[in-house]
mmCIF file of C-alpha atoms in Angstrom:
data_model
loop_
_atom_site.group_PDB
_atom_site.id
_atom_site.type_symbol
_atom_site.label_atom_id
_atom_site.label_comp_id
_atom_site.label_asym_id
_atom_site.label_seq_id
_atom_site.Cartn_x
_atom_site.Cartn_y
_atom_site.Cartn_z
ATOM 1 C CA UNK A 1 -0.181 0.034 0.158
ATOM 2 C CA UNK A 2 3.023 2.390 0.610
ATOM 3 C CA UNK A 3 4.879 1.811 -2.569
ATOM 4 C CA UNK A 4 1.528 2.334 -4.385
ATOM 5 C CA UNK A 5 0.436 5.320 -2.639
ATOM 6 C CA UNK A 6 3.661 7.173 -3.584
ATOM 7 C CA UNK A 7 2.187 7.373 -7.481
ATOM 8 C CA UNK A 8 -1.631 6.913 -6.535
ATOM 9 C CA UNK A 9 -2.066 3.575 -8.144
ATOM 10 C CA UNK A 10 -4.665 1.245 -6.905
ATOM 11 C CA UNK A 11 -4.195 -2.074 -5.142
ATOM 12 C CA UNK A 12 -6.219 -4.785 -4.124
ATOM 13 C CA UNK A 13 -4.588 -6.757 -1.352
ATOM 14 C CA UNK A 14 -5.768 -10.255 -0.090
ATOM 15 C CA UNK A 15 -3.794 -11.222 3.016
ATOM 16 C CA UNK A 16 -3.710 -13.844 5.829
ATOM 17 C CA UNK A 17 -6.254 -14.595 8.114
ATOM 18 C CA UNK A 18 -6.925 -16.580 11.537
ATOM 19 C CA UNK A 19 -10.303 -18.345 10.605
ATOM 20 C CA UNK A 20 -12.607 -19.417 12.859
ATOM 21 C CA UNK A 21 -14.419 -23.258 12.381
ATOM 22 C CA UNK A 22 -17.820 -23.072 14.852
ATOM 23 C CA UNK A 23 -19.018 -26.495 15.464
ATOM 24 C CA UNK A 24 -22.590 -26.750 17.331
ATOM 25 C CA UNK A 25 -23.548 -29.619 19.501
ATOM 26 C CA UNK A 26 -26.497 -30.738 16.746
ATOM 27 C CA UNK A 27 -24.281 -32.367 14.285
ATOM 28 C CA UNK A 28 -25.224 -35.589 13.895
ATOM 29 C CA UNK A 29 -22.481 -37.284 11.820
ATOM 30 C CA UNK A 30 -19.422 -35.891 14.201
ATOM 31 C CA UNK A 31 -16.919 -38.206 11.714
ATOM 32 C CA UNK A 32 -18.240 -35.558 8.945
ATOM 33 C CA UNK A 33 -17.789 -32.459 11.023
ATOM 34 C CA UNK A 34 -14.029 -33.747 11.703
ATOM 35 C CA UNK A 35 -12.799 -34.321 8.577
ATOM 36 C CA UNK A 36 -14.084 -30.671 7.467
ATOM 37 C CA UNK A 37 -12.521 -29.415 10.664
ATOM 38 C CA UNK A 38 -9.016 -31.241 9.668
ATOM 39 C CA UNK A 39 -9.491 -30.130 5.989
ATOM 40 C CA UNK A 40 -9.727 -26.496 6.653
ATOM 41 C CA UNK A 41 -6.643 -26.703 8.812
ATOM 42 C CA UNK A 42 -4.626 -29.438 7.726
ATOM 43 C CA UNK A 43 -5.074 -29.374 3.710
ATOM 44 C CA UNK A 44 -1.720 -27.960 1.875
ATOM 45 C CA UNK A 45 -0.117 -28.675 5.201
ATOM 46 C CA UNK A 46 -1.840 -25.394 6.931
ATOM 47 C CA UNK A 47 -0.108 -22.882 4.232
ATOM 48 C CA UNK A 48 -3.594 -21.895 3.428
ATOM 49 C CA UNK A 49 -4.678 -18.153 4.278
ATOM 50 C CA UNK A 50 -8.099 -19.050 4.935
ATOM 51 C CA UNK A 51 -6.974 -22.026 6.948
ATOM 52 C CA UNK A 52 -9.959 -22.420 9.396
ATOM 53 C CA UNK A 53 -7.084 -22.598 12.245
ATOM 54 C CA UNK A 54 -9.558 -21.464 15.087
ATOM 55 C CA UNK A 55 -11.753 -24.707 16.223
ATOM 56 C CA UNK A 56 -14.598 -23.235 18.588
ATOM 57 C CA UNK A 57 -16.485 -26.140 19.695
ATOM 58 C CA UNK A 58 -19.982 -26.619 21.975
ATOM 59 C CA UNK A 59 -19.028 -27.623 25.307
ATOM 60 C CA UNK A 60 -21.526 -30.673 24.745
ATOM 61 C CA UNK A 61 -19.547 -32.115 22.024
ATOM 62 C CA UNK A 62 -15.837 -30.935 22.334
ATOM 63 C CA UNK A 63 -14.631 -34.098 24.232
ATOM 64 C CA UNK A 64 -16.165 -36.616 22.126
ATOM 65 C CA UNK A 65 -15.056 -34.788 18.779
ATOM 66 C CA UNK A 66 -11.549 -33.770 20.277
ATOM 67 C CA UNK A 67 -11.457 -37.751 20.872
ATOM 68 C CA UNK A 68 -12.811 -38.317 17.173
ATOM 69 C CA UNK A 69 -9.953 -35.579 15.605
ATOM 70 C CA UNK A 70 -6.826 -36.880 17.289
ATOM 71 C CA UNK A 71 -8.135 -40.636 15.724
ATOM 72 C CA UNK A 72 -8.646 -39.251 12.495
ATOM 73 C CA UNK A 73 -5.490 -36.779 12.756
ATOM 74 C CA UNK A 74 -2.913 -40.096 13.622
ATOM 75 C CA UNK A 75 -4.237 -41.893 10.553
ATOM 76 C CA UNK A 76 -3.261 -39.077 7.996
ATOM 77 C CA UNK A 77 -0.499 -40.307 5.473
ATOM 78 C CA UNK A 78 2.409 -37.851 5.976
ATOM 79 C CA UNK A 79 4.723 -38.501 3.509
ATOM 80 C CA UNK A 80 6.398 -37.240 0.283
ATOM 81 C CA UNK A 81 3.343 -35.320 -1.766
ATOM 82 C CA UNK A 82 4.691 -37.995 -4.709
ATOM 83 C CA UNK A 83 3.099 -40.855 -2.834
ATOM 84 C CA UNK A 84 -0.031 -42.452 -3.443
ATOM 85 C CA UNK A 85 -2.362 -41.806 -0.524
ATOM 86 C CA UNK A 86 -0.184 -38.935 1.005
ATOM 87 C CA UNK A 87 -2.300 -36.162 2.437
ATOM 88 C CA UNK A 88 0.246 -34.237 4.292
ATOM 89 C CA UNK A 89 3.608 -32.989 3.074
ATOM 90 C CA UNK A 90 6.257 -31.002 4.197
ATOM 91 C CA UNK A 91 5.822 -27.378 4.943
ATOM 92 C CA UNK A 92 7.603 -24.680 2.298
ATOM 93 C CA UNK A 93 11.167 -24.030 3.795
ATOM 94 C CA UNK A 94 13.354 -23.949 6.275
ATOM 95 C CA UNK A 95 12.488 -21.032 7.555
ATOM 96 C CA UNK A 96 8.617 -21.876 7.654
ATOM 97 C CA UNK A 97 9.456 -24.613 9.712
ATOM 98 C CA UNK A 98 11.194 -23.063 12.558
ATOM 99 C CA UNK A 99 8.362 -20.574 12.544
ATOM 100 C CA UNK A 100 5.645 -23.121 12.764
ATOM 101 C CA UNK A 101 7.955 -24.963 15.436
ATOM 102 C CA UNK A 102 8.114 -21.992 17.691
ATOM 103 C CA UNK A 103 4.553 -20.927 17.898
ATOM 104 C CA UNK A 104 3.728 -24.890 19.244
ATOM 105 C CA UNK A 105 6.734 -23.874 21.953
ATOM 106 C CA UNK A 106 5.183 -20.575 22.658
ATOM 107 C CA UNK A 107 1.909 -22.461 22.707
ATOM 108 C CA UNK A 108 3.109 -24.788 25.235
ATOM 109 C CA UNK A 109 5.194 -22.065 27.457
ATOM 110 C CA UNK A 110 2.167 -19.817 27.712
ATOM 111 C CA UNK A 111 0.395 -22.617 29.319
ATOM 112 C CA UNK A 112 -2.228 -24.849 26.110
ATOM 113 C CA UNK A 113 -1.887 -28.166 25.981
ATOM 114 C CA UNK A 114 -0.468 -29.604 22.663
ATOM 115 C CA UNK A 115 -2.811 -32.281 22.698
ATOM 116 C CA UNK A 116 -1.465 -34.495 19.516
ATOM 117 C CA UNK A 117 1.262 -33.869 17.256
ATOM 118 C CA UNK A 118 3.737 -31.008 17.440
ATOM 119 C CA UNK A 119 6.849 -32.854 16.110
ATOM 120 C CA UNK A 120 8.628 -34.272 13.333
ATOM 121 C CA UNK A 121 7.477 -37.259 12.428
ATOM 122 C CA UNK A 122 9.480 -40.145 14.052
ATOM 123 C CA UNK A 123 9.221 -42.162 9.847
ATOM 124 C CA UNK A 124 10.561 -38.902 8.629
ATOM 125 C CA UNK A 125 13.914 -38.241 9.340
ATOM 126 C CA UNK A 126 14.680 -35.159 6.748
ATOM 127 C CA UNK A 127 12.371 -32.469 5.433
ATOM 128 C CA UNK A 128 10.225 -29.798 6.474
ATOM 129 C CA UNK A 129 7.576 -32.175 8.134
ATOM 130 C CA UNK A 130 5.383 -31.379 11.120
ATOM 131 C CA UNK A 131 2.607 -33.776 12.626
ATOM 132 C CA UNK A 132 -0.922 -32.367 11.998
ATOM 133 C CA UNK A 133 -1.010 -30.126 15.627
ATOM 134 C CA UNK A 134 -4.103 -29.600 17.753
ATOM 135 C CA UNK A 135 -3.602 -27.540 20.360
ATOM 136 C CA UNK A 136 -6.307 -26.997 23.621
ATOM 137 C CA UNK A 137 -6.427 -25.231 26.852
ATOM 138 C CA UNK A 138 -6.079 -22.187 24.808
ATOM 139 C CA UNK A 139 -6.765 -18.359 26.038
ATOM 140 C CA UNK A 140 -7.632 -15.671 23.774
ATOM 141 C CA UNK A 141 -4.169 -13.653 24.763
ATOM 142 C CA UNK A 142 -2.000 -16.358 23.519
ATOM 143 C CA UNK A 143 -0.157 -15.861 20.212
ATOM 144 C CA UNK A 144 -1.538 -19.184 19.334
ATOM 145 C CA UNK A 145 -4.856 -17.619 19.010
ATOM 146 C CA UNK A 146 -3.970 -14.617 17.431
ATOM 147 C CA UNK A 147 -1.438 -15.073 15.069
ATOM 148 C CA UNK A 148 -1.591 -16.482 12.046
ATOM 149 C CA UNK A 149 0.882 -20.170 11.970
ATOM 150 C CA UNK A 150 0.516 -21.099 7.974
ATOM 151 C CA UNK A 151 0.973 -24.585 8.948
ATOM 152 C CA UNK A 152 -1.027 -27.731 10.425
ATOM 153 C CA UNK A 153 -1.961 -26.194 13.790
ATOM 154 C CA UNK A 154 -4.798 -26.053 14.860
ATOM 155 C CA UNK A 155 -6.059 -24.083 18.516
ATOM 156 C CA UNK A 156 -9.418 -25.466 20.000
ATOM 157 C CA UNK A 157 -11.546 -23.309 22.577
ATOM 158 C CA UNK A 158 -15.112 -24.704 23.665
ATOM 159 C CA UNK A 159 -18.375 -22.414 23.889
ATOM 160 C CA UNK A 160 -21.721 -22.401 25.643
ATOM 161 C CA UNK A 161 -23.956 -20.357 23.792
ATOM 162 C CA UNK A 162 -23.929 -19.232 20.326
ATOM 163 C CA UNK A 163 -23.663 -15.518 21.494
ATOM 164 C CA UNK A 164 -20.328 -16.471 22.934
ATOM 165 C CA UNK A 165 -19.297 -18.566 20.021
ATOM 166 C CA UNK A 166 -20.130 -15.172 17.661
ATOM 167 C CA UNK A 167 -17.893 -13.177 19.951
ATOM 168 C CA UNK A 168 -15.421 -15.998 19.827
ATOM 169 C CA UNK A 169 -15.254 -16.127 16.413
ATOM 170 C CA UNK A 170 -14.992 -12.400 15.795
ATOM 171 C CA UNK A 171 -12.194 -11.913 18.363
ATOM 172 C CA UNK A 172 -9.780 -11.229 15.656
ATOM 173 C CA UNK A 173 -7.608 -8.553 13.798
ATOM 174 C CA UNK A 174 -8.466 -10.838 10.413
ATOM 175 C CA UNK A 175 -11.597 -11.143 8.003
ATOM 176 C CA UNK A 176 -10.750 -13.198 5.034
ATOM 177 C CA UNK A 177 -12.983 -16.644 6.064
ATOM 178 C CA UNK A 178 -14.851 -18.392 8.561
ATOM 179 C CA UNK A 179 -17.041 -21.536 8.879
ATOM 180 C CA UNK A 180 -20.235 -22.850 10.647
ATOM 181 C CA UNK A 181 -21.139 -26.408 11.012
ATOM 182 C CA UNK A 182 -24.447 -27.391 12.257
ATOM 183 C CA UNK A 183 -27.683 -29.318 11.358
ATOM 184 C CA UNK A 184 -29.650 -26.455 12.144
ATOM 185 C CA UNK A 185 -29.490 -24.457 8.756
ATOM 186 C CA UNK A 186 -31.201 -21.406 9.986
ATOM 187 C CA UNK A 187 -28.701 -21.213 12.645
ATOM 188 C CA UNK A 188 -26.187 -21.735 9.973
ATOM 189 C CA UNK A 189 -27.918 -18.931 8.158
ATOM 190 C CA UNK A 190 -27.710 -16.578 11.205
ATOM 191 C CA UNK A 191 -24.106 -17.110 12.118
ATOM 192 C CA UNK A 192 -22.831 -16.279 8.319
ATOM 193 C CA UNK A 193 -24.442 -13.002 8.301
ATOM 194 C CA UNK A 194 -23.056 -12.363 11.888
ATOM 195 C CA UNK A 195 -19.214 -13.370 11.143
ATOM 196 C CA UNK A 196 -16.796 -10.625 10.154
ATOM 197 C CA UNK A 197 -15.156 -12.220 7.288
ATOM 198 C CA UNK A 198 -15.315 -11.665 3.550
ATOM 199 C CA UNK A 199 -16.061 -15.594 3.093
ATOM 200 C CA UNK A 200 -18.249 -17.870 5.148
ATOM 201 C CA UNK A 201 -18.646 -21.930 4.672
ATOM 202 C CA UNK A 202 -21.634 -23.581 6.136
ATOM 203 C CA UNK A 203 -21.163 -27.411 6.971
ATOM 204 C CA UNK A 204 -17.606 -27.588 5.427
ATOM 205 C CA UNK A 205 -14.615 -25.677 5.347
ATOM 206 C CA UNK A 206 -12.289 -24.615 2.303
ATOM 207 C CA UNK A 207 -14.357 -25.250 -1.268
ATOM 208 C CA UNK A 208 -13.336 -22.409 -3.657
ATOM 209 C CA UNK A 209 -15.169 -21.852 -6.562
ATOM 210 C CA UNK A 210 -14.106 -19.546 -9.251
ATOM 211 C CA UNK A 211 -17.635 -18.075 -10.006
ATOM 212 C CA UNK A 212 -17.560 -17.030 -6.112
ATOM 213 C CA UNK A 213 -15.697 -13.636 -4.926
ATOM 214 C CA UNK A 214 -13.012 -14.583 -2.875
ATOM 215 C CA UNK A 215 -11.281 -11.564 -0.152
ATOM 216 C CA UNK A 216 -11.216 -10.460 3.243
ATOM 217 C CA UNK A 217 -12.339 -7.768 5.705
ATOM 218 C CA UNK A 218 -9.982 -5.766 8.395
ATOM 219 C CA UNK A 219 -6.665 -6.846 8.013
ATOM 220 C CA UNK A 220 -7.169 -9.622 5.832
ATOM 221 C CA UNK A 221 -7.157 -7.501 2.709
ATOM 222 C CA UNK A 222 -9.753 -5.505 0.563
ATOM 223 C CA UNK A 223 -10.952 -5.798 -2.899
ATOM 224 C CA UNK A 224 -12.076 -9.073 -4.164
ATOM 225 C CA UNK A 225 -10.751 -11.849 -6.870
ATOM 226 C CA UNK A 226 -12.683 -14.406 -8.415
ATOM 227 C CA UNK A 227 -15.792 -13.830 -10.482
ATOM 228 C CA UNK A 228 -17.031 -10.753 -11.933
ATOM 229 C CA UNK A 229 -16.040 -9.047 -8.604
ATOM 230 C CA UNK A 230 -12.372 -9.901 -9.173
ATOM 231 C CA UNK A 231 -12.485 -8.195 -12.673
ATOM 232 C CA UNK A 232 -13.770 -5.290 -11.380
ATOM 233 C CA UNK A 233 -10.243 -4.850 -9.736
ATOM 234 C CA UNK A 234 -8.849 -4.254 -13.008
ATOM 235 C CA UNK A 235 -11.405 -1.634 -13.951
ATOM 236 C CA UNK A 236 -12.224 1.922 -13.795
ATOM 237 C CA UNK A 237 -15.799 3.489 -14.207
ATOM 238 C CA UNK A 238 -16.210 6.676 -16.433
ATOM 239 C CA UNK A 239 -19.172 8.971 -16.344
ATOM 240 C CA UNK A 240 -20.484 10.535 -19.697
ATOM 241 C CA UNK A 241 -23.072 13.518 -19.022
ATOM 242 C CA UNK A 242 -25.248 14.974 -22.089
ATOM 243 C CA UNK A 243 -27.068 17.953 -22.058
ATOM 244 C CA UNK A 244 -29.910 17.170 -23.623
ATOM 245 C CA UNK A 245 -32.398 20.727 -23.454
ATOM 246 C CA UNK A 246 -32.287 23.675 -25.671
ATOM 247 C CA UNK A 247 -32.360 26.294 -22.968
ATOM 248 C CA UNK A 248 -30.059 27.905 -20.989
ATOM 249 C CA UNK A 249 -29.371 25.764 -17.534
ATOM 250 C CA UNK A 250 -30.201 29.029 -16.100
ATOM 251 C CA UNK A 251 -27.978 29.113 -13.309
ATOM 252 C CA UNK A 252 -26.482 32.677 -14.396
ATOM 253 C CA UNK A 253 -28.470 35.618 -14.940
ATOM 254 C CA UNK A 254 -28.340 36.365 -18.885
ATOM 255 C CA UNK A 255 -26.367 39.290 -19.582
ATOM 256 C CA UNK A 256 -29.079 42.608 -20.546
ATOM 257 C CA UNK A 257 -28.612 43.708 -24.321
ATOM 258 C CA UNK A 258 -27.621 47.155 -24.613
#
């Protein structure tokens, strides 16, 4: 923005996020919700700007959900991405690998619990591989709650009421994406309207359609990519006005003829 401002150039910014995924206690199929929670944060090794890395669970299902989430996470095949069936590859660089490890160690030092993962997979002695990591006992002041990790790390908080869930979901400087999973579609629509983000998923996380606008609010940027909205970023509107009456406009008094 600073560089563009020097020459008054237009700019569209699609930035990062710390997106929430809210899961209510009325979900009939826990495994279906668990898979979406994993895909929302572990896909592409978590290197996704819209990753739903803040998992919000209703207290009535939290324990059962986390048990299944850990079971599913243990079953992920972590390997060279060229191997058949790989579902979690390495992160992009040594610098990013060390950054993610630092996030995890800081979370632990701040009092969070590493429920699963957090280390290099035992069967992979080299490469920038990190186990899918699930962190609980998180407070809203912790770095892991507030900052984007850009790795396969999900932090978890429990809520009691819908209003509390919305408050936690919006407790971020970012506003790229968010999601809600519930069998009550009216509730889903209600939550979708009040999550402060440019993208909201209902009963899923991360499907991206080229026909739909993509972009965020707050520190997640402005402007939109994809669809007709994306094209508008490259266009400017010109106004052409034509005066069609024969008489004078009449704002000024005509000089007298002498």
